[in-house]
PDB file of C-alpha atoms in Angstrom:
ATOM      1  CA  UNK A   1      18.709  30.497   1.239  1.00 34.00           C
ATOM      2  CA  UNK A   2      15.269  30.570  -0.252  1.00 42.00           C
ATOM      3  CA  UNK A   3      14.639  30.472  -3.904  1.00 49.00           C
ATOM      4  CA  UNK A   4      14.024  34.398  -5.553  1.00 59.00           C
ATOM      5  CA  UNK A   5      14.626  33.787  -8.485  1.00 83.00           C
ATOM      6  CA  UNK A   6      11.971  31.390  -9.631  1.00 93.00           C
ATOM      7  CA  UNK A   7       8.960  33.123 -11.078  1.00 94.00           C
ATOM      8  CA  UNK A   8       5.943  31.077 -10.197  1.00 97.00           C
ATOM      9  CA  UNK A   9       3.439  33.741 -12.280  1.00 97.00           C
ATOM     10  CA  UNK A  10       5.222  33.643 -15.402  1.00 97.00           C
ATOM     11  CA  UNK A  11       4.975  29.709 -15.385  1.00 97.00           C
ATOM     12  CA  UNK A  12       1.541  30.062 -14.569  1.00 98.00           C
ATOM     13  CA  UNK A  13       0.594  32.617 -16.873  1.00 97.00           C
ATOM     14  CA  UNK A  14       1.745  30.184 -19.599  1.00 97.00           C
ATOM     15  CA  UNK A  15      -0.557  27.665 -18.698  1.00 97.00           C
ATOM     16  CA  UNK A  16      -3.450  29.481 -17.951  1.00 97.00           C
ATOM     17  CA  UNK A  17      -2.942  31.250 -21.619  1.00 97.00           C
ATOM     18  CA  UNK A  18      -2.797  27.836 -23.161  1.00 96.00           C
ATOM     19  CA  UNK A  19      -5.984  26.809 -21.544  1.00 95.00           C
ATOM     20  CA  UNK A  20      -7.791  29.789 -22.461  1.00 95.00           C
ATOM     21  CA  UNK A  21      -6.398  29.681 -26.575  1.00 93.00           C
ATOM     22  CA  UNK A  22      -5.059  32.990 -25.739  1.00 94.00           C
ATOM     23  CA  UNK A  23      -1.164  31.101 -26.762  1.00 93.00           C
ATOM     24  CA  UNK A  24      -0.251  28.241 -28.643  1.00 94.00           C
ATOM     25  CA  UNK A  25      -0.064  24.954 -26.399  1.00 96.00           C
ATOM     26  CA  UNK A  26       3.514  24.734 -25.622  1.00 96.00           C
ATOM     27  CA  UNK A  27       5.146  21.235 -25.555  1.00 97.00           C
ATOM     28  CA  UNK A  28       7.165  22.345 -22.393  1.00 97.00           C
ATOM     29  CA  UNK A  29       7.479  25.336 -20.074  1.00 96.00           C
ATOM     30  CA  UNK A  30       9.981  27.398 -21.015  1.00 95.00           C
ATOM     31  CA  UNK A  31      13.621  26.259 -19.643  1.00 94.00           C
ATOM     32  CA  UNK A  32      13.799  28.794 -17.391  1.00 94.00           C
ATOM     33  CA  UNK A  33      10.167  28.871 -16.037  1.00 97.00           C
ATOM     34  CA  UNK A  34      10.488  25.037 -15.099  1.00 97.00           C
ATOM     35  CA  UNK A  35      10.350  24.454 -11.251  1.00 98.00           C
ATOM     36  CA  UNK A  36      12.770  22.196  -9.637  1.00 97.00           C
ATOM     37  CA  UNK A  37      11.118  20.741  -7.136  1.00 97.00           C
ATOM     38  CA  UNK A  38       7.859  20.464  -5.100  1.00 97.00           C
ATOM     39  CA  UNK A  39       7.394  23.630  -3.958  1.00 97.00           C
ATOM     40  CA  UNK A  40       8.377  25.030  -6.943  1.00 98.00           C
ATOM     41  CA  UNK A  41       5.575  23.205  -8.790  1.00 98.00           C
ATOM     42  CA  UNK A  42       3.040  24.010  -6.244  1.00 98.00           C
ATOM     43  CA  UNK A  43       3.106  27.698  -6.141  1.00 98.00           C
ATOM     44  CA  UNK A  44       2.983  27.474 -10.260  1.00 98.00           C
ATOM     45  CA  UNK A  45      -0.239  25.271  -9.274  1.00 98.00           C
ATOM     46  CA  UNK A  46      -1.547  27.913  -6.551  1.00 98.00           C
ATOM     47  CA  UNK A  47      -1.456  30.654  -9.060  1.00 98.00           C
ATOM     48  CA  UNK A  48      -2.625  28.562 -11.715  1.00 98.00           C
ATOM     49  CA  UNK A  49      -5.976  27.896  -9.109  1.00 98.00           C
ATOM     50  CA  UNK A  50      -6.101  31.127  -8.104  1.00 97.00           C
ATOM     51  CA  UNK A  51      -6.777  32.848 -11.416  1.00 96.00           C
ATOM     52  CA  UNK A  52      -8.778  30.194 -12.431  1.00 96.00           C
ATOM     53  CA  UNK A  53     -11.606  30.519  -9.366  1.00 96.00           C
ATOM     54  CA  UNK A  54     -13.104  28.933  -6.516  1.00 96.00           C
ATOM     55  CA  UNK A  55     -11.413  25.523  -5.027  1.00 98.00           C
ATOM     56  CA  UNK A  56     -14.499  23.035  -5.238  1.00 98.00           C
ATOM     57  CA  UNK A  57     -12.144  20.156  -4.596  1.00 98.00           C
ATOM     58  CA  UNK A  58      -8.931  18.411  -4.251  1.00 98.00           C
ATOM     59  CA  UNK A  59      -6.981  15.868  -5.842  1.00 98.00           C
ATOM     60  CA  UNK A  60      -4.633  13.767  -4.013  1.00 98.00           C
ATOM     61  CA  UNK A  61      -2.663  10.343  -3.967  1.00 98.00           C
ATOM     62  CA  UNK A  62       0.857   8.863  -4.354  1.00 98.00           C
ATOM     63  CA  UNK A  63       3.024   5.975  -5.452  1.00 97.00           C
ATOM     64  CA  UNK A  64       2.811   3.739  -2.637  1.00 97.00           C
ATOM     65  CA  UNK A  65       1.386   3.535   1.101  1.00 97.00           C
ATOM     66  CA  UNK A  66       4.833   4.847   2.154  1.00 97.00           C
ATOM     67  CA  UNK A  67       5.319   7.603  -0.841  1.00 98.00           C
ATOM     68  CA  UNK A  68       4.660  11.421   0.187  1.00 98.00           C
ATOM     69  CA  UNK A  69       1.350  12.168  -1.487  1.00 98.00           C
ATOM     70  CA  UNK A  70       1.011  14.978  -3.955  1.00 98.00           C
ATOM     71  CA  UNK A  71      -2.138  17.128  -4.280  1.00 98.00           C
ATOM     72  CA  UNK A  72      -3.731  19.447  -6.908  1.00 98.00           C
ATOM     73  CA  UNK A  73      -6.279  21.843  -5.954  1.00 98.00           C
ATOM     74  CA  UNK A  74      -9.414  21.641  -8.285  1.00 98.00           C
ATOM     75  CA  UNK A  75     -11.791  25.013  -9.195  1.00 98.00           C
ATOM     76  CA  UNK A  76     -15.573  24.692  -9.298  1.00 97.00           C
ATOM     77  CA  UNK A  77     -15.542  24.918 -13.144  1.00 97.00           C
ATOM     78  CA  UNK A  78     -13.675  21.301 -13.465  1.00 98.00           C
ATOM     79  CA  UNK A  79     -16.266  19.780 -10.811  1.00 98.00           C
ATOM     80  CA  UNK A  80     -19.365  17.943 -11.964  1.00 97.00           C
ATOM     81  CA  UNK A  81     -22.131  16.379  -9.647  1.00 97.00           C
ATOM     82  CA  UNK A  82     -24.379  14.041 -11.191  1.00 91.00           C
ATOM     83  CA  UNK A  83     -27.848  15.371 -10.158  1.00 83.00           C
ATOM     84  CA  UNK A  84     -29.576  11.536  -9.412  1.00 76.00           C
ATOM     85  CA  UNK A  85     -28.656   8.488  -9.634  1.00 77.00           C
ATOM     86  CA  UNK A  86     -27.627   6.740 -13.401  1.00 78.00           C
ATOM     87  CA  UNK A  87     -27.454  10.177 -14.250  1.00 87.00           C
ATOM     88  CA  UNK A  88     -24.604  10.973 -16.727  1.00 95.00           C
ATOM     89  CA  UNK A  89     -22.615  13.717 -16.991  1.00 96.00           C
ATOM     90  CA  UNK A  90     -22.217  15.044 -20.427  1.00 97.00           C
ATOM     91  CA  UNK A  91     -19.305  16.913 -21.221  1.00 97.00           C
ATOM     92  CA  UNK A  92     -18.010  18.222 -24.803  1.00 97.00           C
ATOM     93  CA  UNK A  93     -14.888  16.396 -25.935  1.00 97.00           C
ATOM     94  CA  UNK A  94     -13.506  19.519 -27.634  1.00 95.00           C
ATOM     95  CA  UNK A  95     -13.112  21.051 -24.269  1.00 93.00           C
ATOM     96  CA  UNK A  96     -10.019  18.421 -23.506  1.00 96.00           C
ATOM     97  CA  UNK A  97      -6.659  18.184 -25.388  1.00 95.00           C
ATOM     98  CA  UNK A  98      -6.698  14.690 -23.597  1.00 95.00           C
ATOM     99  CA  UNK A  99      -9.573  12.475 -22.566  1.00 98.00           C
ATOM    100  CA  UNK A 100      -7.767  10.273 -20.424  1.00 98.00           C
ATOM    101  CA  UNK A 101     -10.047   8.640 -17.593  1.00 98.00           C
ATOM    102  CA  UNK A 102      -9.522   7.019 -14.189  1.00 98.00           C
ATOM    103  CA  UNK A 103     -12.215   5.330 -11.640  1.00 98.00           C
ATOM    104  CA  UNK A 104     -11.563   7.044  -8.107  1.00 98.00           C
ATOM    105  CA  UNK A 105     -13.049   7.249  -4.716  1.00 98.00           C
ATOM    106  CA  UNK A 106     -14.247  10.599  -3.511  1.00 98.00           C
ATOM    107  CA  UNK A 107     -14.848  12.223  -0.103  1.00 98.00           C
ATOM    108  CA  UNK A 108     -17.091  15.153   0.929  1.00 98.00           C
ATOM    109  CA  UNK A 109     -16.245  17.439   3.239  1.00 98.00           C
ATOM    110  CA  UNK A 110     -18.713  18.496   5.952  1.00 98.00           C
ATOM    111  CA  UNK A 111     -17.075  20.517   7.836  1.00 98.00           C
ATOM    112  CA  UNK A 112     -14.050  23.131   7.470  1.00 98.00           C
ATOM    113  CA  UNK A 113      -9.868  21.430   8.694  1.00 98.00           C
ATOM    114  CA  UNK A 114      -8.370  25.204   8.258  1.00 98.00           C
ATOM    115  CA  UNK A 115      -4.756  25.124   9.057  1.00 97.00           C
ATOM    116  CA  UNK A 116      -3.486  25.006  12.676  1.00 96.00           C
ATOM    117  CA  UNK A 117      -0.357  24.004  14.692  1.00 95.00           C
ATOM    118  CA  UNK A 118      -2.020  20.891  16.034  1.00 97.00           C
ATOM    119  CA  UNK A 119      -2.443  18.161  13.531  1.00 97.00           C
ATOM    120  CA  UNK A 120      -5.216  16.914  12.761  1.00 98.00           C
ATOM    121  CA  UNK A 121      -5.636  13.343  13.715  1.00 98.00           C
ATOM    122  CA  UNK A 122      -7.073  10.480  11.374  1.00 97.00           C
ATOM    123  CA  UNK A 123     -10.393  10.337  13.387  1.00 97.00           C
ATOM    124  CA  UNK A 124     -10.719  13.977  13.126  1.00 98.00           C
ATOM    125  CA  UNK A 125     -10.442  14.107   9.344  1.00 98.00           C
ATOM    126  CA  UNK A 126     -12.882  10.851   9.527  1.00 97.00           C
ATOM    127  CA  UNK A 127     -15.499  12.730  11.147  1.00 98.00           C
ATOM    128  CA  UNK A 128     -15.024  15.554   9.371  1.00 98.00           C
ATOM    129  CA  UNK A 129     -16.466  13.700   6.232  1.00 98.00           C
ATOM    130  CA  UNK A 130     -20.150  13.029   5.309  1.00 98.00           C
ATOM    131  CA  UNK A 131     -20.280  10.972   2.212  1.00 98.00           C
ATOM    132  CA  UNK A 132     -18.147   8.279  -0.347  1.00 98.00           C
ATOM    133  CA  UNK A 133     -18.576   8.287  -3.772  1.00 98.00           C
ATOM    134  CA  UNK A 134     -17.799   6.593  -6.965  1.00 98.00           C
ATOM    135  CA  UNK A 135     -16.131   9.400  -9.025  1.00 98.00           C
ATOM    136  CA  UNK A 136     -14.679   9.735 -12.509  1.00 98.00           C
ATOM    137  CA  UNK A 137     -11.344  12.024 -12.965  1.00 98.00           C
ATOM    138  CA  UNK A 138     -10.708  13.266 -16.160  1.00 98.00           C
ATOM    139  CA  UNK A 139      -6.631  13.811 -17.079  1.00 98.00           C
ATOM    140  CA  UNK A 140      -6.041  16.229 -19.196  1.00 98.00           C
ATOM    141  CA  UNK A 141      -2.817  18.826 -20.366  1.00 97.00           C
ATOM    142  CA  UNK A 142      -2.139  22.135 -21.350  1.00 97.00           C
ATOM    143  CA  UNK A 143       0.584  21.067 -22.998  1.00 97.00           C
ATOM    144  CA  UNK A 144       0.986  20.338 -26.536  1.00 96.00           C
ATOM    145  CA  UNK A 145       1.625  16.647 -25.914  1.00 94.00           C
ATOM    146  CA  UNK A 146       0.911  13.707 -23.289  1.00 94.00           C
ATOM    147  CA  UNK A 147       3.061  12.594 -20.641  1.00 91.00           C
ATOM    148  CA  UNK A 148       6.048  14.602 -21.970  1.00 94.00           C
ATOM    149  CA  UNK A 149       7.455  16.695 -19.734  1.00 97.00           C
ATOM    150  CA  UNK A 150       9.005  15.680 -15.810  1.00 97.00           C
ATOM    151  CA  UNK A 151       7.045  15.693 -12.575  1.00 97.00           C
ATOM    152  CA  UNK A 152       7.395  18.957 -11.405  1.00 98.00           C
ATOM    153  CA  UNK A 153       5.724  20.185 -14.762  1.00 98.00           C
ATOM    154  CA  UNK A 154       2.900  18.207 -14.641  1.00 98.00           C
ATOM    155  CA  UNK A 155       2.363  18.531 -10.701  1.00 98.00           C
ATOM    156  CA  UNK A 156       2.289  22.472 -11.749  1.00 98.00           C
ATOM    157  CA  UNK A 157      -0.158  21.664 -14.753  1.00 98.00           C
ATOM    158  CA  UNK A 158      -2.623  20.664 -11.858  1.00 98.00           C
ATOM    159  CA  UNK A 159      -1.469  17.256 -11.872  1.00 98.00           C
ATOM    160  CA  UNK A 160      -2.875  16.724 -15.395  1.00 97.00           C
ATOM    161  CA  UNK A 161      -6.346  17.281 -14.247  1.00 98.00           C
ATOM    162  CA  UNK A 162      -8.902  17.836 -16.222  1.00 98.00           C
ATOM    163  CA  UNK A 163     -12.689  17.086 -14.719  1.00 98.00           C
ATOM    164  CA  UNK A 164     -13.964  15.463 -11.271  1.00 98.00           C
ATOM    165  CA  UNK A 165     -17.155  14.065 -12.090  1.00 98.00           C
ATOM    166  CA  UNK A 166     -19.237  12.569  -8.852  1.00 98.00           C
ATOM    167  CA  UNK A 167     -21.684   9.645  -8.583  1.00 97.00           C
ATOM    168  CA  UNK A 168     -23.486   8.047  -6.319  1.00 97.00           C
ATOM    169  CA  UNK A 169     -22.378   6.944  -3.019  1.00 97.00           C
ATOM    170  CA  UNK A 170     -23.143   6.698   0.707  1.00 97.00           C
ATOM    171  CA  UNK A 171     -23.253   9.506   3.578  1.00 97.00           C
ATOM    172  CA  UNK A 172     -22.387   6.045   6.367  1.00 98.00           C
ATOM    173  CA  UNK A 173     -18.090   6.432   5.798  1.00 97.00           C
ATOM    174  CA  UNK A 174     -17.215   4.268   8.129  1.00 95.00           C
ATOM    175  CA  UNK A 175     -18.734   1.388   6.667  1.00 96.00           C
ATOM    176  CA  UNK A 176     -16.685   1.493   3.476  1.00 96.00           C
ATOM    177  CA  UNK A 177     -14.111  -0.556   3.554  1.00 96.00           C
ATOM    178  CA  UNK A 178     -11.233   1.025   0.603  1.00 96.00           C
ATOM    179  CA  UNK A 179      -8.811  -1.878   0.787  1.00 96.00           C
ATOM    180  CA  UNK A 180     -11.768  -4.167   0.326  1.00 97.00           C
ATOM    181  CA  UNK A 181     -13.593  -2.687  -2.277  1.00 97.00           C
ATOM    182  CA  UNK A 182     -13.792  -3.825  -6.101  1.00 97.00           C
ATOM    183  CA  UNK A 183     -13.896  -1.507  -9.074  1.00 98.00           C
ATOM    184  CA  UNK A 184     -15.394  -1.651 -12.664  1.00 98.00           C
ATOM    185  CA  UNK A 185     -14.455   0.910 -15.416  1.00 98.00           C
ATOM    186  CA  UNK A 186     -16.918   0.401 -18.624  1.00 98.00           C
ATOM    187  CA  UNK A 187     -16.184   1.622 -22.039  1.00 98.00           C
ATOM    188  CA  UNK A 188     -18.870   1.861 -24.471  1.00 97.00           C
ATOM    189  CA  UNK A 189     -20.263  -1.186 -22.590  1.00 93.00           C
ATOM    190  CA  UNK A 190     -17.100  -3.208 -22.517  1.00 97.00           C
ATOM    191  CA  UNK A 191     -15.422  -3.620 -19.085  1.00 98.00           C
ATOM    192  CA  UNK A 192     -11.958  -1.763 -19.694  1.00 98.00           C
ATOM    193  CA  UNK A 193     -10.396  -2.703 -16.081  1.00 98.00           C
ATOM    194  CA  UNK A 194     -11.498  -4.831 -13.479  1.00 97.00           C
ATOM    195  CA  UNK A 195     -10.028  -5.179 -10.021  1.00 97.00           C
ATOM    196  CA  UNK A 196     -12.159  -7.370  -7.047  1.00 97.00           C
ATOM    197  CA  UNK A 197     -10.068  -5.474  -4.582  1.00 95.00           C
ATOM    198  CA  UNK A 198      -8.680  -1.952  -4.052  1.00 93.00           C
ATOM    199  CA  UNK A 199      -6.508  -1.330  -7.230  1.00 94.00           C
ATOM    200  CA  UNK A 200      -4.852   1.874  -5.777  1.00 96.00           C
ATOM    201  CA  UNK A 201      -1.628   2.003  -5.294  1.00 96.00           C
ATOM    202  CA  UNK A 202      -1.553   4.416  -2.432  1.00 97.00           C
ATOM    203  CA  UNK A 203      -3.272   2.494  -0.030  1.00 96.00           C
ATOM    204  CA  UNK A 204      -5.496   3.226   2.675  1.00 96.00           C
ATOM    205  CA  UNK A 205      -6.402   6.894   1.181  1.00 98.00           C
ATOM    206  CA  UNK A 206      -7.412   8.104   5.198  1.00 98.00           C
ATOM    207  CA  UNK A 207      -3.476   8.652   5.140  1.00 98.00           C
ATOM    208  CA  UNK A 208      -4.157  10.860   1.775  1.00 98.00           C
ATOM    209  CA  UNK A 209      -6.829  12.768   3.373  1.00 98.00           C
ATOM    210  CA  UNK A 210      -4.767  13.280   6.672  1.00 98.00           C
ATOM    211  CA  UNK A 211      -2.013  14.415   4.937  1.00 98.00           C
ATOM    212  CA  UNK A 212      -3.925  16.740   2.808  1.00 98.00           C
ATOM    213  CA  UNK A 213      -5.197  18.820   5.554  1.00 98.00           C
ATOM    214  CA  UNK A 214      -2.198  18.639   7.873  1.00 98.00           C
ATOM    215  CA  UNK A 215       0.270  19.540   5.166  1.00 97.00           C
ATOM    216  CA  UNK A 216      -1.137  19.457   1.647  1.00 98.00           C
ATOM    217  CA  UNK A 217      -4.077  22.070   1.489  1.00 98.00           C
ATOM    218  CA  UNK A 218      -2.092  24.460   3.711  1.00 98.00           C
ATOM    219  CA  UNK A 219      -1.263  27.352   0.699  1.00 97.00           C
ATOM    220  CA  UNK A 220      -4.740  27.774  -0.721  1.00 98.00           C
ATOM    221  CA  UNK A 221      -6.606  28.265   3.394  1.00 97.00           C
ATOM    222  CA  UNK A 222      -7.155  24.490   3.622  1.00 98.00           C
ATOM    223  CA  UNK A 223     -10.047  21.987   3.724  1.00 98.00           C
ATOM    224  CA  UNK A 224     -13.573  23.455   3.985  1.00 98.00           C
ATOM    225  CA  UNK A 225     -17.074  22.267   3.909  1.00 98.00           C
ATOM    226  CA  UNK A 226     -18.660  21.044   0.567  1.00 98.00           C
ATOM    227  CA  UNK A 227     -15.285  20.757  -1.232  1.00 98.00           C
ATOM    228  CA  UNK A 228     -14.707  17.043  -2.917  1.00 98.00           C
ATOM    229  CA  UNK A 229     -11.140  15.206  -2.164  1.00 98.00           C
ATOM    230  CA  UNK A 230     -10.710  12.539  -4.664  1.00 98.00           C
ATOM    231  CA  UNK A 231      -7.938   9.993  -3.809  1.00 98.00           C
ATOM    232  CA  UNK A 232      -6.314   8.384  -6.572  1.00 97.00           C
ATOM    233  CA  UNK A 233      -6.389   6.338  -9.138  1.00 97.00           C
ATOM    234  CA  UNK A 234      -8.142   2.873  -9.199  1.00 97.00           C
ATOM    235  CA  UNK A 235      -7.680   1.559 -12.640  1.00 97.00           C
ATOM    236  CA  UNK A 236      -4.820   3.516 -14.259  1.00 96.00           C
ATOM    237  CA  UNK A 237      -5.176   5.767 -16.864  1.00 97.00           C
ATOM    238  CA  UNK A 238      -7.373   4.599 -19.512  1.00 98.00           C
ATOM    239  CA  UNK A 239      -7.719   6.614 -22.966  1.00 97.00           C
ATOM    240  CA  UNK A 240     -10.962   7.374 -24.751  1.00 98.00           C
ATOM    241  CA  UNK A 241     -12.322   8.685 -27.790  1.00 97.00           C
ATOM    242  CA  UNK A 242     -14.617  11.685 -28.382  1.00 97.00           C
ATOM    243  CA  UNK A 243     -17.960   9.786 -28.588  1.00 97.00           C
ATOM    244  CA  UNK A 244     -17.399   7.766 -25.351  1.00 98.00           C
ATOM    245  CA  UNK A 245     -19.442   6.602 -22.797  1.00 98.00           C
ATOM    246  CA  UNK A 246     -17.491   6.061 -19.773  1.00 98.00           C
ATOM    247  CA  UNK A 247     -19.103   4.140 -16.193  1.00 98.00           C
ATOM    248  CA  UNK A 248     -16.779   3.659 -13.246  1.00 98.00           C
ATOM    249  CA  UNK A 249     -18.806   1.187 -10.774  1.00 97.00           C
ATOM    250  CA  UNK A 250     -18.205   0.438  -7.450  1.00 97.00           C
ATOM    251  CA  UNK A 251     -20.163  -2.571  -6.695  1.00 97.00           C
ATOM    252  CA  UNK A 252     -22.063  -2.376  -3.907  1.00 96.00           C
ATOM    253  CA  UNK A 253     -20.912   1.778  -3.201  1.00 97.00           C
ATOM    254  CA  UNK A 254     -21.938   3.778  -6.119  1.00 96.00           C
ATOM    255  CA  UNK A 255     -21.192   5.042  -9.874  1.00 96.00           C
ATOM    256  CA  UNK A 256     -20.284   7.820 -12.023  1.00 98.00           C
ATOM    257  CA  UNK A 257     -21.457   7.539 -15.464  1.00 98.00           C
ATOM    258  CA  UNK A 258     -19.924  10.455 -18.234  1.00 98.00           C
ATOM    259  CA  UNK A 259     -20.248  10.830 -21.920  1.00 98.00           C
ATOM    260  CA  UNK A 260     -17.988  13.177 -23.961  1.00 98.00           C
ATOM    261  CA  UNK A 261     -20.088  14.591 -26.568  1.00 97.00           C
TER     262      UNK A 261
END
């Protein structure tokens, strides 16, 4: 029997009222206004999008090669695109409860994966993409504390998302080679976290991005051209002060440079 009494708006409402500093920031939802489970947290998540504006992106990865991924959709006011290369972003650290940052691979979408019956098969998601990138994700909360609450509350919260900013890169995707590649993640000119090979622990992320428009992207109309799918984590979560200068390198790919101001 399906689920009527969860109320996906009210949850939402409470974290879309903390973001805005319309409500305190709470340190949990409510009891009752907690979802139980994945689909639970993702309609909190859709609404949460939805009132917040336009998907520009996506946000996907998972524990292992052989976990289910989890996704959070990401609005064009979270999305930054450096504008040429060594270009930093600048963003204002009083905009974040959290500055928590991660070095991650994104993907641009050229052309539209709308839902169908059929799915989509890993060559037709590969074509459907026209450029790699190095990328910075920001994690953030709207909740009065880091890390805090369970999984279901923080895959709601947008998967503690906070900022996508996007580097340089290539447009030739089948020449990068994830599993291969090595990763750098500067701090105020220190190297933070190093790894000479792929440091995600979800593996291949093709398998992300499959997943993502056979199943993940379904709710919110699916995949479409000029949205950004960034695919995990590649150095952990590392946190940062207001001040910061933050480089994620992908030697011989492409970087994304930010400074919180």
């Amino acid at each position: 029997m399906p689920d009527t009494a969860f109320d996906p708006q009210t949850s939402a409402a409470v974290l879309t009222m903390a973001r805005q500093g319309r409500r305190p920031r709470p340190l949990d939802l409510p009891a009752g206004l907690r979802p139980q489970n994945a689909a639970q947290a993702y309609a909190v998540q859709d609404a949460v999008v939805r009132e917040r504006g336009e998907v520009a992106g996506w946000k996907v990865g998972a524990a292992s090669p052989e976990a289910l991924p989890a996704r959070a959709a990401l609005t064009r006011d979270s999305v930054w695109v450096a504008q040429a290369a060594h270009a930093a972003v600048h963003l204002p650290a009083a905009g974040f409860a959290v500055l928590g940052v991660e070095a991650e691979l994104v993907y641009e979408l050229g052309a539209d994966l709308p839902p169908r019956e059929t799915p989509y098969s890993p060559a037709e998601v590969r074509a459907a993409l026209v450029s790699v990138r190095a990328a910075i994700e920001v994690c953030d909360t709207r909740f009065a504390a880091w890390a805090r609450q369970d999984e279901w509350c923080r895959l709601a919260d947008q998967a503690c998302h906070g900022a996508l900013v996007v580097g340089t890169g290539t447009a030739d995707v089948a020449a990068v080679q994830p599993l291969a590649q090595g990763v750098d993640l500067w701090v105020n000119e220190s190297v933070a976290v190093q790894h000479a090979t792929w440091g995600n622990p979800a593996g291949d992320p093709l398998r992300l991005l499959a997943w993502l428009a056979n199943e993940g992207a379904h709710s919110l109309g699916g995949l479409r051209a000029g949205q950004w799918v960034t695919t995990g984590s590649c150095t952990g979560t590392v946190l940062v002060a207001p001040g910061t200068r933050v480089v994620a390198d992908f030697p011989g790919l492409g970087r994304a440079e930010l400074v919180f101001d």
